[in-house]
XYZ file of C-alpha atoms in Angstrom:
243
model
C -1.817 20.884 8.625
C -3.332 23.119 6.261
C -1.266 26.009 8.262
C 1.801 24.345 7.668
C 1.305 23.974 3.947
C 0.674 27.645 3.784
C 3.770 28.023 5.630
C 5.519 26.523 3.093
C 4.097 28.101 0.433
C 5.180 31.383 1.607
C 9.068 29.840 2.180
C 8.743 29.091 -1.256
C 7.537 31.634 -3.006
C 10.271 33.891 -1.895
C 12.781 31.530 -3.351
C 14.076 32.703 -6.771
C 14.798 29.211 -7.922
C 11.097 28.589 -8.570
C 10.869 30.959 -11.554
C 14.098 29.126 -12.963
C 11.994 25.600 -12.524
C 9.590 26.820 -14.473
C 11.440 28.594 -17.726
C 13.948 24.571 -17.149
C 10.421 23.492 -17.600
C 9.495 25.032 -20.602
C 12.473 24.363 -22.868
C 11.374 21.090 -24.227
C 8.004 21.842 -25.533
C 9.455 25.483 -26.572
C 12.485 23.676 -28.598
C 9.662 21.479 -29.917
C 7.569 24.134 -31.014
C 10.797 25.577 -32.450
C 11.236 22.225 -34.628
C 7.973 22.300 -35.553
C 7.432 25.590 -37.367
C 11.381 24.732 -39.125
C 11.575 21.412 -39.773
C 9.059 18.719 -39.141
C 5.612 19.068 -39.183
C 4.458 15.614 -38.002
C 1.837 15.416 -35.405
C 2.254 11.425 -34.973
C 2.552 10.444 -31.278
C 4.253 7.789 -32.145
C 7.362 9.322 -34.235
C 6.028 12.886 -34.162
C 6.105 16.031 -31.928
C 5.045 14.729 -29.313
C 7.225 11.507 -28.705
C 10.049 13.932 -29.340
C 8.912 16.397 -26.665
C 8.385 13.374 -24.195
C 11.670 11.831 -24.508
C 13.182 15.374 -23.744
C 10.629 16.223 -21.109
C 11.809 12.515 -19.704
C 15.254 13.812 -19.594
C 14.512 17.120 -17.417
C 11.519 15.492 -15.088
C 13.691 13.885 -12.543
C 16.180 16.803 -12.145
C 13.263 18.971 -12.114
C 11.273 17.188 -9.264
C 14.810 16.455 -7.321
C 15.866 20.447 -7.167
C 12.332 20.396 -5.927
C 12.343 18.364 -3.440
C 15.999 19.369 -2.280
C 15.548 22.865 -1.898
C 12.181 22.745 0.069
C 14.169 21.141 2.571
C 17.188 23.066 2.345
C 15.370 26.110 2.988
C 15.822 24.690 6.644
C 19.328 23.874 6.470
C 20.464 27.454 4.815
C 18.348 29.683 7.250
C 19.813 27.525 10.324
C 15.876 27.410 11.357
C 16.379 23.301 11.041
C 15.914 23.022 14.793
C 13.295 25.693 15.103
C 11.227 23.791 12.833
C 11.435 20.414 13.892
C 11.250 22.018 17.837
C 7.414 23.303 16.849
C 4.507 21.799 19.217
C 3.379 19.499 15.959
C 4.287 15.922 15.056
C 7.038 16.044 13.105
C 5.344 13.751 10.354
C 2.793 16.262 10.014
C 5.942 18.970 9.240
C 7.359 16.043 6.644
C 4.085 15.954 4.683
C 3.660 19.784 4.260
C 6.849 19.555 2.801
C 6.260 16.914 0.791
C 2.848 17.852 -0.293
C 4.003 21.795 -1.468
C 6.462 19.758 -3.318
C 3.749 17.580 -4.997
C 1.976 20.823 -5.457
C 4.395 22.552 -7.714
C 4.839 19.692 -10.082
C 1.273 19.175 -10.508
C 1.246 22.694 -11.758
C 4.000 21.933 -13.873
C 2.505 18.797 -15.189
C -1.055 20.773 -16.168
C 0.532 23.486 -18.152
C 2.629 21.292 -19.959
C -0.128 19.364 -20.698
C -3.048 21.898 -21.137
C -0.385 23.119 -23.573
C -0.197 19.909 -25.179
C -3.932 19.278 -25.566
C -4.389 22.897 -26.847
C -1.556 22.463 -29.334
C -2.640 19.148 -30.857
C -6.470 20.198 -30.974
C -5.736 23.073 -33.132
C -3.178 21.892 -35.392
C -3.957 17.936 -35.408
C -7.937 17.640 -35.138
C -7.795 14.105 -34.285
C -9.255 14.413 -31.139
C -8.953 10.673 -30.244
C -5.097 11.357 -29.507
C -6.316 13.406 -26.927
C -7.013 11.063 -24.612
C -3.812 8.617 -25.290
C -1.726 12.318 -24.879
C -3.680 12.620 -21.524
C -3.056 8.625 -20.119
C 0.329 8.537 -21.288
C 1.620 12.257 -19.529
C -0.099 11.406 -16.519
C 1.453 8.321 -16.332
C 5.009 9.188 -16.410
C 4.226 12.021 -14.126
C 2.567 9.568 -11.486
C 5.401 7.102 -11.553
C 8.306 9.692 -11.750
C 7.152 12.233 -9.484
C 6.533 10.067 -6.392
C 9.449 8.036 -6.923
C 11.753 10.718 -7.288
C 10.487 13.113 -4.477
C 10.400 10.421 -2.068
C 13.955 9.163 -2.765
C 15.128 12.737 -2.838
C 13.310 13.161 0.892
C 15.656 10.684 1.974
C 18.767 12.213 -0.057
C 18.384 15.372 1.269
C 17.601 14.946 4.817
C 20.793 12.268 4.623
C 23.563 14.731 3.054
C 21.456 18.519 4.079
C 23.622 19.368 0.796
C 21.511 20.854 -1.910
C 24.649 20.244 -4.136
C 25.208 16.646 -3.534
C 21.442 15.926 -3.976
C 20.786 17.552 -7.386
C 24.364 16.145 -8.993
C 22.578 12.619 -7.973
C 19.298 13.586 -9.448
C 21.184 14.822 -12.646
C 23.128 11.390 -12.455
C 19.830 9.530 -11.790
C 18.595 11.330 -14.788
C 21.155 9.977 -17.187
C 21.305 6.746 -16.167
C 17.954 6.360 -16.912
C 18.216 8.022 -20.417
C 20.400 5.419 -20.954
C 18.318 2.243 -19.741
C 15.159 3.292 -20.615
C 15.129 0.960 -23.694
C 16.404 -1.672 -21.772
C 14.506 -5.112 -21.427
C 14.942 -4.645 -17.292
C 13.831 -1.216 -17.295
C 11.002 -2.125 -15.562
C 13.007 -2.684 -12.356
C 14.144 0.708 -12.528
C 10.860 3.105 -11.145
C 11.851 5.605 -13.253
C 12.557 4.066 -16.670
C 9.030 2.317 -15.891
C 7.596 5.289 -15.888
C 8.693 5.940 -19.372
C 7.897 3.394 -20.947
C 4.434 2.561 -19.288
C 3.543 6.387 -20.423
C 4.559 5.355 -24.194
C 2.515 2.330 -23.917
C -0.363 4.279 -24.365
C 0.906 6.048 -27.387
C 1.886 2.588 -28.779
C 2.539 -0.630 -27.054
C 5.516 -1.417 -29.412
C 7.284 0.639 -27.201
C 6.521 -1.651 -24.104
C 7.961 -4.875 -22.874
C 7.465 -8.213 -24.758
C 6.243 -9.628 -21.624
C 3.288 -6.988 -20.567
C 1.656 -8.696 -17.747
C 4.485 -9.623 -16.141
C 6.587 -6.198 -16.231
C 3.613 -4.010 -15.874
C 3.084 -6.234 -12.096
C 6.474 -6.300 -11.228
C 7.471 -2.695 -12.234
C 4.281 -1.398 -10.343
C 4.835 -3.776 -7.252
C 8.395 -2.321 -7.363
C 7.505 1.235 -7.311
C 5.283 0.787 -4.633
C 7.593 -0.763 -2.453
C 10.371 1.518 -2.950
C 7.940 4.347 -2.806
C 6.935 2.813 0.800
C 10.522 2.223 2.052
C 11.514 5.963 1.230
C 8.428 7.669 2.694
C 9.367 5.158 5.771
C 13.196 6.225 5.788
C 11.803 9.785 5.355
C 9.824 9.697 8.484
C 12.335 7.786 10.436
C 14.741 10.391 9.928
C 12.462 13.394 10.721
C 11.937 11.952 14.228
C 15.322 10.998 15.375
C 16.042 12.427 18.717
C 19.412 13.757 17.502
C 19.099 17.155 15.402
């Protein structure tokens, strides 16, 4: 397994899309940083820089993870080595989770610059350290909830359409959608919108649901399932007979 990953790593590396990821990455905190030096200075989470650079991070997250996701698998698909690699003498599951896991790997490097960023910018211009912490909860929480939502949908997207065009236009459309319903009332049946607003919860829970108990269980319950039933599809498609 740990082979495989490497393997991966190496596919990836070589692609030039990764660099792009990253500068995509960095636009909202550097447009926030921007903002910050011309026109508002406030530091409040609640109001302040950083609930602006979340709700714009919130925005990119999804397409972010989805190209991702998409073009690990594409790789396959362009280079025709689709049947080569699903041909090897290993369990195809095991080839699935390398994927899946290098994918996982890259946004977990995105999400601890961003937020080593974060902690470094509000400790030296803020000095409230106890918004440290409620930075740290609520960041990792969208990340959590987004991130393995998203790349195990997208697993099923791309494997489904092998079309790296198809499956970033729906993770752009995903992305939108939920910009829209993330201050719904329902938005808790919605993985991704859940994610949003169970990371500003810890900011300030006037931004959550009037009913807490209730849509925190049912929005987590929901995300696992769905979470389940794509990593099933995932693997269900990976070891069909016909390539």
């Amino acid at each position: 397994m740990i082979q495989l990953i490497k393997n991966e790593l190496v596919k990836v590396r070589s692609e030039k899309y990764i660099k792009f990821i990253f500068i995509l990455n960095l636009i909202p905190i550097l447009m926030n940083f921007a903002n910050y030096i011309v026109n508002n200075k406030s530091m409040s989470l609640e109001n302040g820089f950083y609930f602006t650079f979340y709700n714009q991070y919130f925005m990119l997250l999804p397409i972010i993870t989805s190209i991702i996701i998409s073009s690990i698998f594409y790789i396959e698909y362009r280079n025709n080595t689709y049947l080569d690699w699903v041909t090897y003498n290993i369990p195809r599951r095991k080839l699935f989770f390398s994927k899946l896991f290098v994918s996982l790997l890259i946004m977990a490097v995105i999400f601890i610059s961003n937020l080593i960023i974060l902690l470094v910018f509000y400790s030296i211009v803020d000095r409230e350290f106890s918004n440290l912490y409620k930075i740290i909860l609520s960041f990792t929480t969208l990340h959590l909830i987004v991130v393995i939502s998203v790349s195990l949908i997208f697993s099923v997207i791309i494997q489904l359409t092998r079309n790296i065009v198809i499956s970033i236009s729906i993770g752009i459309g995903g992305s939108l959608i939920s910009m829209i319903l993330m201050a719904a009332p329902f938005s808790y049946l919605i993985p991704l919108t859940f994610g949003y607003r169970a990371g500003l919860y810890f900011v300030d829970n006037e931004f959550y649901y009037d009913n807490p108990l209730i849509s925190t269980l049912v929005g987590i319950g929901i995300t696992i399932v769905l979470a389940l039933i794509m990593l099933i599809l995932s693997l269900k498609i990976i070891n069909k007979k016909a390539i």
